[in-house]
PDB file of C-alpha atoms and ligand atoms in Angstrom:
ATOM      1  CA  MET T   5     114.638 107.689  85.718  1.00  0.00           C
ATOM      2  CA  THR T   6     111.348 106.587  84.318  1.00  0.00           C
ATOM      3  CA  GLU T   7     109.626 103.323  84.896  1.00  0.00           C
ATOM      4  CA  LEU T   8     106.682 102.510  82.787  1.00  0.00           C
ATOM      5  CA  LEU T   9     104.872  99.667  84.465  1.00  0.00           C
ATOM      6  CA  GLU T  10     103.308  97.040  82.413  1.00  0.00           C
ATOM      7  CA  ARG T  11     100.827  95.043  84.473  1.00  0.00           C
ATOM      8  CA  PRO T  12      99.770  97.068  87.504  1.00  0.00           C
ATOM      9  CA  GLY T  13      97.898  94.944  90.075  1.00  0.00           C
ATOM     10  CA  ALA T  14      99.460  91.580  89.350  1.00  0.00           C
ATOM     11  CA  ARG T  15     101.816  91.581  92.417  1.00  0.00           C
ATOM     12  CA  LEU T  16      99.697  93.917  94.540  1.00  0.00           C
ATOM     13  CA  GLY T  17      99.200  92.642  98.024  1.00  0.00           C
ATOM     14  CA  GLU T  18      95.682  92.200  99.392  1.00  0.00           C
ATOM     15  CA  GLU T  19      96.274  94.553 102.375  1.00  0.00           C
ATOM     16  CA  ASP T  20      97.723  97.349 100.203  1.00  0.00           C
ATOM     17  CA  LEU T  21      94.770  97.135  97.785  1.00  0.00           C
ATOM     18  CA  LEU T  22      92.341  97.101 100.651  1.00  0.00           C
ATOM     19  CA  TRP T  23      93.777 100.312 102.011  1.00  0.00           C
ATOM     20  CA  MET T  24      93.847 102.031  98.553  1.00  0.00           C
ATOM     21  CA  LEU T  25      90.116 101.142  98.225  1.00  0.00           C
ATOM     22  CA  THR T  26      89.438 102.141 101.858  1.00  0.00           C
ATOM     23  CA  ILE T  27      91.046 105.548 101.258  1.00  0.00           C
ATOM     24  CA  ARG T  28      88.893 105.949  98.151  1.00  0.00           C
ATOM     25  CA  ALA T  29      85.763 105.034  99.939  1.00  0.00           C
ATOM     26  CA  PHE T  30      86.585 107.423 102.794  1.00  0.00           C
ATOM     27  CA  GLU T  31      87.040 110.294 100.309  1.00  0.00           C
ATOM     28  CA  HIS T  32      83.846 109.533  98.513  1.00  0.00           C
ATOM     29  CA  THR T  33      82.075 109.448 101.725  1.00  0.00           C
ATOM     30  CA  LEU T  34      83.406 112.924 102.693  1.00  0.00           C
ATOM     31  CA  LEU T  35      82.038 114.367  99.464  1.00  0.00           C
ATOM     32  CA  ASP T  36      78.693 112.776 100.035  1.00  0.00           C
ATOM     33  CA  LEU T  37      78.520 114.089 103.588  1.00  0.00           C
ATOM     34  CA  TYR T  38      79.256 117.544 102.236  1.00  0.00           C
ATOM     35  CA  GLY T  39      76.452 117.173  99.707  1.00  0.00           C
ATOM     36  CA  LYS T  40      74.054 116.310 102.606  1.00  0.00           C
ATOM     37  CA  GLY T  41      75.140 119.333 104.578  1.00  0.00           C
ATOM     38  CA  LEU T  42      76.734 117.150 107.349  1.00  0.00           C
ATOM     39  CA  LEU T  43      80.300 118.466 106.863  1.00  0.00           C
ATOM     40  CA  HIS T  44      81.452 122.039 107.301  1.00  0.00           C
ATOM     41  CA  GLY T  45      84.676 123.896 106.397  1.00  0.00           C
ATOM     42  CA  THR T  46      86.756 122.598 103.438  1.00  0.00           C
ATOM     43  CA  THR T  47      88.378 119.418 102.506  1.00  0.00           C
ATOM     44  CA  HIS T  48      90.548 118.204  99.711  1.00  0.00           C
ATOM     45  CA  THR T  49      90.241 114.593  98.626  1.00  0.00           C
ATOM     46  CA  CYS T  50      93.139 112.491  97.217  1.00  0.00           C
ATOM     47  CA  LEU T  51      90.936 110.564  94.863  1.00  0.00           C
ATOM     48  CA  GLY T  52      93.142 109.010  92.143  1.00  0.00           C
ATOM     49  CA  GLN T  53      96.364 109.458  94.344  1.00  0.00           C
ATOM     50  CA  GLU T  54      95.615 106.725  96.992  1.00  0.00           C
ATOM     51  CA  TYR T  55      98.406 104.446  95.878  1.00  0.00           C
ATOM     52  CA  VAL T  56     101.071 107.092  96.588  1.00  0.00           C
ATOM     53  CA  PRO T  57     101.021 106.999 100.415  1.00  0.00           C
ATOM     54  CA  VAL T  58     100.240 103.255 100.436  1.00  0.00           C
ATOM     55  CA  ALA T  59     103.374 102.700  98.358  1.00  0.00           C
ATOM     56  CA  ILE T  60     105.502 105.087 100.392  1.00  0.00           C
ATOM     57  CA  GLU T  61     104.341 103.763 103.854  1.00  0.00           C
ATOM     58  CA  GLY T  62     105.767 100.371 102.828  1.00  0.00           C
ATOM     59  CA  LEU T  63     109.134 102.039 102.760  1.00  0.00           C
ATOM     60  CA  LEU T  64     108.868 103.937 106.024  1.00  0.00           C
ATOM     61  CA  ASP T  65     109.366 102.950 109.621  1.00  0.00           C
ATOM     62  CA  PRO T  66     106.882 104.128 112.362  1.00  0.00           C
ATOM     63  CA  ALA T  67     109.871 106.115 113.860  1.00  0.00           C
ATOM     64  CA  ASP T  68     110.292 108.068 110.651  1.00  0.00           C
ATOM     65  CA  HIS T  69     108.473 111.514 110.600  1.00  0.00           C
ATOM     66  CA  VAL T  70     105.784 112.229 108.039  1.00  0.00           C
ATOM     67  CA  PHE T  71     104.707 115.750 107.021  1.00  0.00           C
ATOM     68  CA  SER T  72     101.569 116.116 105.072  1.00  0.00           C
ATOM     69  CA  ASN T  73      99.677 118.858 103.208  1.00  0.00           C
ATOM     70  CA  HIS T  74      96.164 120.106 102.606  1.00  0.00           C
ATOM     71  CA  ARG T  75      95.422 116.839 100.501  1.00  0.00           C
ATOM     72  CA  GLY T  76      96.427 114.543 103.400  1.00  0.00           C
ATOM     73  CA  HIS T  77      93.660 112.060 104.302  1.00  0.00           C
ATOM     74  CA  GLY T  78      95.411 109.312 102.423  1.00  0.00           C
ATOM     75  CA  HIS T  79      98.781 110.132 104.007  1.00  0.00           C
ATOM     76  CA  TYR T  80      97.219 109.757 107.454  1.00  0.00           C
ATOM     77  CA  LEU T  81      95.124 106.655 106.726  1.00  0.00           C
ATOM     78  CA  ALA T  82      98.016 104.852 105.055  1.00  0.00           C
ATOM     79  CA  ARG T  83     100.084 105.377 108.122  1.00  0.00           C
ATOM     80  CA  PHE T  84      97.640 104.911 110.961  1.00  0.00           C
ATOM     81  CA  HIS T  85      94.633 103.113 109.520  1.00  0.00           C
ATOM     82  CA  ASP T  86      92.558 105.270 111.828  1.00  0.00           C
ATOM     83  CA  LEU T  87      89.329 105.964 109.957  1.00  0.00           C
ATOM     84  CA  ASP T  88      87.208 106.982 112.896  1.00  0.00           C
ATOM     85  CA  GLY T  89      89.770 109.234 114.528  1.00  0.00           C
ATOM     86  CA  LEU T  90      90.155 111.168 111.213  1.00  0.00           C
ATOM     87  CA  LEU T  91      86.494 111.256 110.335  1.00  0.00           C
ATOM     88  CA  ALA T  92      85.697 112.418 113.884  1.00  0.00           C
ATOM     89  CA  GLU T  93      88.384 115.141 113.428  1.00  0.00           C
ATOM     90  CA  ILE T  94      86.902 116.332 110.185  1.00  0.00           C
ATOM     91  CA  MET T  95      83.335 116.327 111.675  1.00  0.00           C
ATOM     92  CA  GLY T  96      84.428 117.686 115.180  1.00  0.00           C
ATOM     93  CA  ARG T  97      83.017 114.702 116.998  1.00  0.00           C
ATOM     94  CA  ARG T  98      84.188 112.838 120.127  1.00  0.00           C
ATOM     95  CA  GLY T  99      87.268 110.657 119.552  1.00  0.00           C
ATOM     96  CA  ALA T 100      88.800 113.094 117.010  1.00  0.00           C
ATOM     97  CA  VAL T 101      92.498 112.684 116.768  1.00  0.00           C
ATOM     98  CA  CYS T 102      93.263 116.385 117.559  1.00  0.00           C
ATOM     99  CA  GLY T 103      90.131 117.030 119.611  1.00  0.00           C
ATOM    100  CA  GLY T 104      88.381 118.370 116.566  1.00  0.00           C
ATOM    101  CA  VAL T 105      90.416 121.605 116.424  1.00  0.00           C
ATOM    102  CA  GLY T 106      92.561 120.618 113.465  1.00  0.00           C
ATOM    103  CA  GLY T 107      89.990 119.516 111.014  1.00  0.00           C
ATOM    104  CA  SER T 108      90.863 118.099 107.653  1.00  0.00           C
ATOM    105  CA  GLN T 109      94.159 119.861 107.222  1.00  0.00           C
ATOM    106  CA  HIS T 110      95.896 120.316 110.490  1.00  0.00           C
ATOM    107  CA  ILE T 111      96.650 116.935 112.159  1.00  0.00           C
ATOM    108  CA  ARG T 112      99.214 116.247 114.701  1.00  0.00           C
ATOM    109  CA  ARG T 113      99.701 112.644 115.920  1.00  0.00           C
ATOM    110  CA  ASP T 114     102.919 110.834 117.049  1.00  0.00           C
ATOM    111  CA  ARG T 115     105.460 111.525 114.236  1.00  0.00           C
ATOM    112  CA  TYR T 116     102.941 112.991 111.825  1.00  0.00           C
ATOM    113  CA  LEU T 117     102.004 116.609 111.246  1.00  0.00           C
ATOM    114  CA  SER T 118      99.942 118.151 108.423  1.00  0.00           C
ATOM    115  CA  THR T 119      99.466 121.772 107.291  1.00  0.00           C
ATOM    116  CA  GLY T 120      97.215 123.566 104.859  1.00  0.00           C
ATOM    117  CA  VAL T 121      99.754 126.178 104.306  1.00  0.00           C
ATOM    118  CA  GLN T 122     101.470 125.282 101.159  1.00  0.00           C
ATOM    119  CA  GLY T 123     105.356 124.892 101.590  1.00  0.00           C
ATOM    120  CA  GLU T 124     105.234 125.431 105.276  1.00  0.00           C
ATOM    121  CA  SER T 125     106.141 121.882 106.074  1.00  0.00           C
ATOM    122  CA  LEU T 126     109.419 121.734 104.101  1.00  0.00           C
ATOM    123  CA  PRO T 127     111.617 123.775 106.267  1.00  0.00           C
ATOM    124  CA  VAL T 128     110.068 122.169 109.377  1.00  0.00           C
ATOM    125  CA  ALA T 129     110.772 118.772 107.925  1.00  0.00           C
ATOM    126  CA  ALA T 130     114.475 119.813 107.182  1.00  0.00           C
ATOM    127  CA  GLY T 131     114.678 120.801 110.842  1.00  0.00           C
ATOM    128  CA  VAL T 132     113.385 117.523 112.008  1.00  0.00           C
ATOM    129  CA  ALA T 133     115.689 115.726 109.603  1.00  0.00           C
ATOM    130  CA  LEU T 134     118.635 117.554 111.069  1.00  0.00           C
ATOM    131  CA  HIS T 135     117.491 116.419 114.554  1.00  0.00           C
ATOM    132  CA  LEU T 136     117.146 112.871 113.256  1.00  0.00           C
ATOM    133  CA  LYS T 137     120.569 112.935 111.809  1.00  0.00           C
ATOM    134  CA  ARG T 138     122.115 113.868 115.133  1.00  0.00           C
ATOM    135  CA  ALA T 139     119.938 112.037 117.527  1.00  0.00           C
ATOM    136  CA  GLU T 140     118.479 109.011 115.613  1.00  0.00           C
ATOM    137  CA  PRO T 141     120.693 108.242 112.766  1.00  0.00           C
ATOM    138  CA  GLY T 142     118.911 105.988 110.081  1.00  0.00           C
ATOM    139  CA  ARG T 143     115.496 107.716 110.538  1.00  0.00           C
ATOM    140  CA  LEU T 144     114.171 110.064 107.985  1.00  0.00           C
ATOM    141  CA  ALA T 145     111.695 112.900 107.541  1.00  0.00           C
ATOM    142  CA  CYS T 146     109.270 112.447 104.619  1.00  0.00           C
ATOM    143  CA  VAL T 147     107.311 115.355 103.344  1.00  0.00           C
ATOM    144  CA  TYR T 148     104.470 115.256 100.775  1.00  0.00           C
ATOM    145  CA  ILE T 149     103.943 118.310  98.546  1.00  0.00           C
ATOM    146  CA  GLY T 150     102.081 118.970  95.339  1.00  0.00           C
ATOM    147  CA  ASP T 151     103.610 120.468  92.073  1.00  0.00           C
ATOM    148  CA  GLY T 152     102.042 123.821  92.691  1.00  0.00           C
ATOM    149  CA  THR T 153     103.884 124.110  95.989  1.00  0.00           C
ATOM    150  CA  PHE T 154     107.283 124.527  93.876  1.00  0.00           C
ATOM    151  CA  GLY T 155     105.991 128.223  93.653  1.00  0.00           C
ATOM    152  CA  GLU T 156     106.845 128.632  97.457  1.00  0.00           C
ATOM    153  CA  GLY T 157     110.251 130.033  98.154  1.00  0.00           C
ATOM    154  CA  ALA T 158     110.476 128.161 101.523  1.00  0.00           C
ATOM    155  CA  VAL T 159     110.798 124.969  99.312  1.00  0.00           C
ATOM    156  CA  TYR T 160     114.184 126.129  97.991  1.00  0.00           C
ATOM    157  CA  GLU T 161     115.503 127.276 101.311  1.00  0.00           C
ATOM    158  CA  ALA T 162     114.837 123.777 102.678  1.00  0.00           C
ATOM    159  CA  LEU T 163     116.280 121.948  99.658  1.00  0.00           C
ATOM    160  CA  ASN T 164     119.341 124.099  99.908  1.00  0.00           C
ATOM    161  CA  ILE T 165     120.003 123.266 103.523  1.00  0.00           C
ATOM    162  CA  ALA T 166     119.049 119.633 103.027  1.00  0.00           C
ATOM    163  CA  ALA T 167     121.710 119.348 100.381  1.00  0.00           C
ATOM    164  CA  LEU T 168     124.387 121.211 102.163  1.00  0.00           C
ATOM    165  CA  TRP T 169     123.958 119.434 105.556  1.00  0.00           C
ATOM    166  CA  ARG T 170     123.114 116.146 103.982  1.00  0.00           C
ATOM    167  CA  LEU T 171     119.909 115.796 105.700  1.00  0.00           C
ATOM    168  CA  PRO T 172     117.715 112.595 105.635  1.00  0.00           C
ATOM    169  CA  LEU T 173     114.824 114.418 103.924  1.00  0.00           C
ATOM    170  CA  LEU T 174     112.586 112.605 101.491  1.00  0.00           C
ATOM    171  CA  VAL T 175     110.443 114.932  99.360  1.00  0.00           C
ATOM    172  CA  VAL T 176     107.501 113.122  97.829  1.00  0.00           C
ATOM    173  CA  VAL T 177     105.952 115.273  95.080  1.00  0.00           C
ATOM    174  CA  GLU T 178     102.436 114.358  94.002  1.00  0.00           C
ATOM    175  CA  ASN T 179     102.472 115.962  90.522  1.00  0.00           C
ATOM    176  CA  ASN T 180      98.845 115.748  89.528  1.00  0.00           C
ATOM    177  CA  GLY T 181      99.310 118.233  86.693  1.00  0.00           C
ATOM    178  CA  ILE T 182      97.245 120.990  88.398  1.00  0.00           C
ATOM    179  CA  ALA T 183      97.384 123.349  91.326  1.00  0.00           C
ATOM    180  CA  GLN T 184      93.760 124.167  92.191  1.00  0.00           C
ATOM    181  CA  SER T 185      92.803 125.591  88.849  1.00  0.00           C
ATOM    182  CA  THR T 186      96.167 126.297  87.196  1.00  0.00           C
ATOM    183  CA  PRO T 187      97.801 123.522  85.060  1.00  0.00           C
ATOM    184  CA  THR T 188     101.343 122.720  85.901  1.00  0.00           C
ATOM    185  CA  THR T 189     102.432 123.788  82.434  1.00  0.00           C
ATOM    186  CA  ALA T 190     101.195 127.384  83.286  1.00  0.00           C
ATOM    187  CA  HIS T 191     102.893 127.662  86.701  1.00  0.00           C
ATOM    188  CA  LEU T 192     106.152 125.775  86.567  1.00  0.00           C
ATOM    189  CA  ALA T 193     109.197 126.857  84.438  1.00  0.00           C
ATOM    190  CA  GLY T 194     111.805 124.081  83.641  1.00  0.00           C
ATOM    191  CA  SER T 195     111.054 120.844  85.592  1.00  0.00           C
ATOM    192  CA  ILE T 196     110.993 119.506  89.099  1.00  0.00           C
ATOM    193  CA  ALA T 197     113.929 117.287  88.202  1.00  0.00           C
ATOM    194  CA  GLY T 198     115.897 120.312  87.144  1.00  0.00           C
ATOM    195  CA  ARG T 199     115.073 121.994  90.337  1.00  0.00           C
ATOM    196  CA  ALA T 200     116.483 119.141  92.416  1.00  0.00           C
ATOM    197  CA  ALA T 201     119.525 118.924  90.164  1.00  0.00           C
ATOM    198  CA  ALA T 202     120.124 122.601  90.876  1.00  0.00           C
ATOM    199  CA  PHE T 203     120.790 121.659  94.527  1.00  0.00           C
ATOM    200  CA  GLY T 204     122.601 118.508  93.740  1.00  0.00           C
ATOM    201  CA  ILE T 205     119.672 116.555  95.035  1.00  0.00           C
ATOM    202  CA  GLY T 206     118.661 113.162  93.554  1.00  0.00           C
ATOM    203  CA  HIS T 207     115.411 112.801  91.627  1.00  0.00           C
ATOM    204  CA  VAL T 208     113.326 109.762  90.866  1.00  0.00           C
ATOM    205  CA  LEU T 209     110.375 109.911  88.596  1.00  0.00           C
ATOM    206  CA  VAL T 210     107.586 107.503  89.313  1.00  0.00           C
ATOM    207  CA  ASP T 211     105.403 107.226  86.200  1.00  0.00           C
ATOM    208  CA  GLY T 212     103.265 104.191  87.176  1.00  0.00           C
ATOM    209  CA  ASP T 213     100.925 103.016  89.863  1.00  0.00           C
ATOM    210  CA  ASP T 214     101.934  99.530  90.758  1.00  0.00           C
ATOM    211  CA  VAL T 215     102.754  99.555  94.390  1.00  0.00           C
ATOM    212  CA  PRO T 216     105.224  96.669  94.515  1.00  0.00           C
ATOM    213  CA  GLU T 217     107.060  98.071  91.501  1.00  0.00           C
ATOM    214  CA  ILE T 218     107.267 101.468  93.130  1.00  0.00           C
ATOM    215  CA  ARG T 219     108.732 100.106  96.254  1.00  0.00           C
ATOM    216  CA  ASP T 220     111.268  98.120  94.232  1.00  0.00           C
ATOM    217  CA  LEU T 221     112.183 101.295  92.449  1.00  0.00           C
ATOM    218  CA  LEU T 222     112.503 103.414  95.652  1.00  0.00           C
ATOM    219  CA  ASP T 223     113.876 100.854  98.055  1.00  0.00           C
ATOM    220  CA  GLY T 224     117.565 101.784  97.233  1.00  0.00           C
ATOM    221  CA  PRO T 225     117.093 105.575  96.941  1.00  0.00           C
ATOM    222  CA  VAL T 226     115.187 105.693 100.297  1.00  0.00           C
ATOM    223  CA  ALA T 227     118.056 103.713 101.936  1.00  0.00           C
ATOM    224  CA  GLY T 228     120.264 106.421 100.559  1.00  0.00           C
ATOM    225  CA  VAL T 229     118.079 109.036 102.264  1.00  0.00           C
ATOM    226  CA  ARG T 230     118.560 107.413 105.509  1.00  0.00           C
ATOM    227  CA  GLY T 231     122.425 107.667 104.988  1.00  0.00           C
ATOM    228  CA  GLY T 232     122.184 111.396 104.391  1.00  0.00           C
ATOM    229  CA  SER T 233     121.406 111.808 100.571  1.00  0.00           C
ATOM    230  CA  PRO T 234     118.195 113.932 100.347  1.00  0.00           C
ATOM    231  CA  LEU T 235     115.899 112.842  97.603  1.00  0.00           C
ATOM    232  CA  VAL T 236     113.000 114.147  95.573  1.00  0.00           C
ATOM    233  CA  VAL T 237     110.480 111.446  94.375  1.00  0.00           C
ATOM    234  CA  GLU T 238     108.023 112.766  91.810  1.00  0.00           C
ATOM    235  CA  PHE T 239     105.026 110.857  91.201  1.00  0.00           C
ATOM    236  CA  MET T 240     103.187 111.520  87.918  1.00  0.00           C
ATOM    237  CA  THR T 241      99.646 111.163  89.309  1.00  0.00           C
ATOM    238  CA  ARG T 242      96.152 112.409  88.673  1.00  0.00           C
ATOM    239  CA  ARG T 243      93.567 114.021  90.708  1.00  0.00           C
ATOM    240  CA  LEU T 244      90.162 112.433  89.860  1.00  0.00           C
ATOM    241  CA  GLY T 245      88.074 114.777  92.058  1.00  0.00           C
ATOM    242  CA  PRO T 246      87.687 118.511  92.407  1.00  0.00           C
ATOM    243  CA  HIS T 247      90.273 120.660  94.060  1.00  0.00           C
ATOM    244  CA  SER T 248      88.253 120.699  97.123  1.00  0.00           C
ATOM    245  CA  LYS T 249      84.461 120.161  96.957  1.00  0.00           C
ATOM    246  CA  GLY T 250      82.729 121.173  93.684  1.00  0.00           C
ATOM    247  CA  ASP T 251      85.528 123.381  92.212  1.00  0.00           C
ATOM    248  CA  ASP T 252      86.764 121.531  89.121  1.00  0.00           C
ATOM    249  CA  THR T 253      87.617 123.775  86.290  1.00  0.00           C
ATOM    250  CA  ARG T 254      89.079 121.144  84.053  1.00  0.00           C
ATOM    251  CA  SER T 255      87.540 120.297  80.660  1.00  0.00           C
ATOM    252  CA  GLU T 256      85.532 117.082  80.194  1.00  0.00           C
ATOM    253  CA  ALA T 257      88.320 115.755  77.927  1.00  0.00           C
ATOM    254  CA  ALA T 258      90.960 116.243  80.697  1.00  0.00           C
ATOM    255  CA  LEU T 259      88.741 114.632  83.237  1.00  0.00           C
ATOM    256  CA  ARG T 260      88.137 111.695  80.924  1.00  0.00           C
ATOM    257  CA  LEU T 261      91.843 111.262  80.484  1.00  0.00           C
ATOM    258  CA  ALA T 262      92.436 111.287  84.246  1.00  0.00           C
ATOM    259  CA  ARG T 263      89.806 108.640  84.622  1.00  0.00           C
ATOM    260  CA  GLU T 264      91.284 106.405  81.924  1.00  0.00           C
ATOM    261  CA  ARG T 265      94.473 106.519  83.803  1.00  0.00           C
ATOM    262  CA  ASP T 266      92.940 105.703  87.167  1.00  0.00           C
ATOM    263  CA  TRP T 267      94.812 102.848  89.031  1.00  0.00           C
ATOM    264  CA  ALA T 268      91.603 101.294  90.120  1.00  0.00           C
ATOM    265  CA  GLU T 269      90.634 100.479  86.516  1.00  0.00           C
ATOM    266  CA  ARG T 270      93.954  98.541  85.964  1.00  0.00           C
ATOM    267  CA  CYS T 271      93.624  96.890  89.339  1.00  0.00           C
ATOM    268  CA  ARG T 272      90.131  95.800  88.616  1.00  0.00           C
ATOM    269  CA  ALA T 273      91.214  94.410  85.170  1.00  0.00           C
ATOM    270  CA  ALA T 274      94.062  92.456  86.607  1.00  0.00           C
ATOM    271  CA  ASP T 275      91.702  90.491  89.124  1.00  0.00           C
ATOM    272  CA  PRO T 276      88.052  91.586  88.955  1.00  0.00           C
ATOM    273  CA  ALA T 277      86.903  89.064  91.563  1.00  0.00           C
ATOM    274  CA  ARG T 278      89.424  90.117  94.199  1.00  0.00           C
ATOM    275  CA  PHE T 279      88.977  93.763  93.367  1.00  0.00           C
ATOM    276  CA  ASP T 280      85.181  93.571  93.772  1.00  0.00           C
ATOM    277  CA  ARG T 281      85.432  91.581  96.976  1.00  0.00           C
ATOM    278  CA  LEU T 282      87.849  94.083  98.495  1.00  0.00           C
ATOM    279  CA  GLN T 283      85.885  97.046  97.367  1.00  0.00           C
ATOM    280  CA  VAL T 284      82.757  95.686  98.987  1.00  0.00           C
ATOM    281  CA  ARG T 285      84.684  95.251 102.155  1.00  0.00           C
ATOM    282  CA  ALA T 286      86.288  98.743 102.068  1.00  0.00           C
ATOM    283  CA  ARG T 287      82.895 100.417 101.403  1.00  0.00           C
ATOM    284  CA  ALA T 288      81.235  98.486 104.186  1.00  0.00           C
ATOM    285  CA  LEU T 289      84.013  99.490 106.618  1.00  0.00           C
ATOM    286  CA  VAL T 290      83.809 103.173 105.858  1.00  0.00           C
ATOM    287  CA  GLU T 291      79.980 103.137 105.839  1.00  0.00           C
ATOM    288  CA  SER T 292      79.834 101.571 109.293  1.00  0.00           C
ATOM    289  CA  VAL T 293      82.538 103.947 110.663  1.00  0.00           C
ATOM    290  CA  ALA T 294      80.698 106.961 109.126  1.00  0.00           C
ATOM    291  CA  ALA T 295      77.388 105.861 110.817  1.00  0.00           C
ATOM    292  CA  GLU T 296      78.944 105.451 114.196  1.00  0.00           C
ATOM    293  CA  VAL T 297      80.989 108.740 114.059  1.00  0.00           C
ATOM    294  CA  ILE T 298      77.970 110.745 112.817  1.00  0.00           C
ATOM    295  CA  ALA T 299      76.026 109.627 115.864  1.00  0.00           C
ATOM    296  CA  ARG T 300      78.713 110.737 118.360  1.00  0.00           C
ATOM    297  CA  GLU T 301      78.538 113.861 120.439  1.00  0.00           C
ATOM    298  CA  PRO T 302      80.474 116.962 119.397  1.00  0.00           C
ATOM    299  CA  ALA T 303      84.227 116.885 120.420  1.00  0.00           C
TER     300      ALA T 303
HETATM  301  C1  TPP E 412     100.727 129.566 101.130  1.00  0.00           C
HETATM  302  C2  TPP E 412      99.407 129.157 100.498  1.00  0.00           C
HETATM  303  N1  TPP E 412      98.947 129.728  99.415  1.00  0.00           N
HETATM  304  C3  TPP E 412      97.749 129.419  98.873  1.00  0.00           C
HETATM  305  C4  TPP E 412      97.063 128.431  99.445  1.00  0.00           C
HETATM  306  C5  TPP E 412      95.647 128.009  98.815  1.00  0.00           C
HETATM  307  N2  TPP E 412      95.793 126.643  98.191  1.00  0.00           N
HETATM  308  C6  TPP E 412      95.423 125.491  98.712  1.00  0.00           C
HETATM  309  S1  TPP E 412      95.807 124.106  97.849  1.00  0.00           S
HETATM  310  C7  TPP E 412      96.417 125.065  96.623  1.00  0.00           C
HETATM  311  C8  TPP E 412      96.918 124.457  95.275  1.00  0.00           C
HETATM  312  C9  TPP E 412      98.018 123.439  95.728  1.00  0.00           C
HETATM  313  O1  TPP E 412      98.530 122.839  94.564  1.00  0.00           O
HETATM  314  P1  TPP E 412      99.510 121.629  94.637  1.00  0.00           P
HETATM  315  O2  TPP E 412     100.671 122.003  95.478  1.00  0.00           O
HETATM  316  O3  TPP E 412      99.839 121.280  93.243  1.00  0.00           O
HETATM  317  O4  TPP E 412      98.712 120.499  95.369  1.00  0.00           O
HETATM  318  P2  TPP E 412      97.309 119.743  94.899  1.00  0.00           P
HETATM  319  O5  TPP E 412      96.284 120.562  95.325  1.00  0.00           O
HETATM  320  O6  TPP E 412      97.351 119.590  93.443  1.00  0.00           O
HETATM  321  O7  TPP E 412      97.414 118.507  95.569  1.00  0.00           O
HETATM  322  C10 TPP E 412      96.378 126.418  96.878  1.00  0.00           C
HETATM  323  C11 TPP E 412      96.739 127.596  95.958  1.00  0.00           C
HETATM  324  C12 TPP E 412      97.563 127.753 100.476  1.00  0.00           C
HETATM  325  N3  TPP E 412      96.945 126.670 101.157  1.00  0.00           N
HETATM  326  N4  TPP E 412      98.787 128.099 101.045  1.00  0.00           N
END
């Protein structure tokens, strides 16, 4: 099922756009802090993919479980709107959501868990989905993975059991066309849709970035997940930044193509005054949070 969306931005709510822009500002700030030597370890930004968790969160309930991956800042922020807890976690400062021991990739909070180990979360999410089916019918487990993670065998064990036991498992695939430095065309035989079909699992392709349209498209299928029909939703998206900090191996032409397809360009074109106003707000918010967190004591 493909939806090509015509006028992204026209129906986008102010709060959703604000959070898409805030996540973007947060990610740019992280790269900036790295450049200044103020951040250590690694981090993977979701630049270009911010609309995915914002759209998905609109379909979830706080009582649903969310499992995130190495590129998870947007997943966390779209769910909790907690800029300072996450930045403090990444910087190892007081007020960090996991006391500063999890860092960028390993966050645990309420019904949210992320891991930097590719594919690790799928069997865990399937187990939680089984628990929800028994103990809290109507809730679901949502797990975000990248296209490259279809190279992990654990993904198929989880899909098999999810289909067999009719688990409320929602797999959100952020297919950004590349896994670190390997293009999807060089690592994935067949298709993600074909792999879901092999297990009798439904698949929805989202080939657009208009948040209200995406929610309209997914509303029915996600209700089906709650009733025990596991689902793979594949977003055709793009990574605007490097894999982590400065490691982008793509050609200039490929990068230009990704930038041309950036949701932000179309949102700006739809309503430049609103876009600019919210972008100023988002940047100011992140800037003030960053200044405050940098000044904190170590966690
Ligand atoms: C089991 C495992 N193998 C290798 C890695 C190193 N690694 C981190 S991210 C990544 C690529 C992931 O690609 P994809 O799933 O497409 O997600 P994307 O980075 O594009 O968001 C790799 C190989 C890892 N984290 N875990």
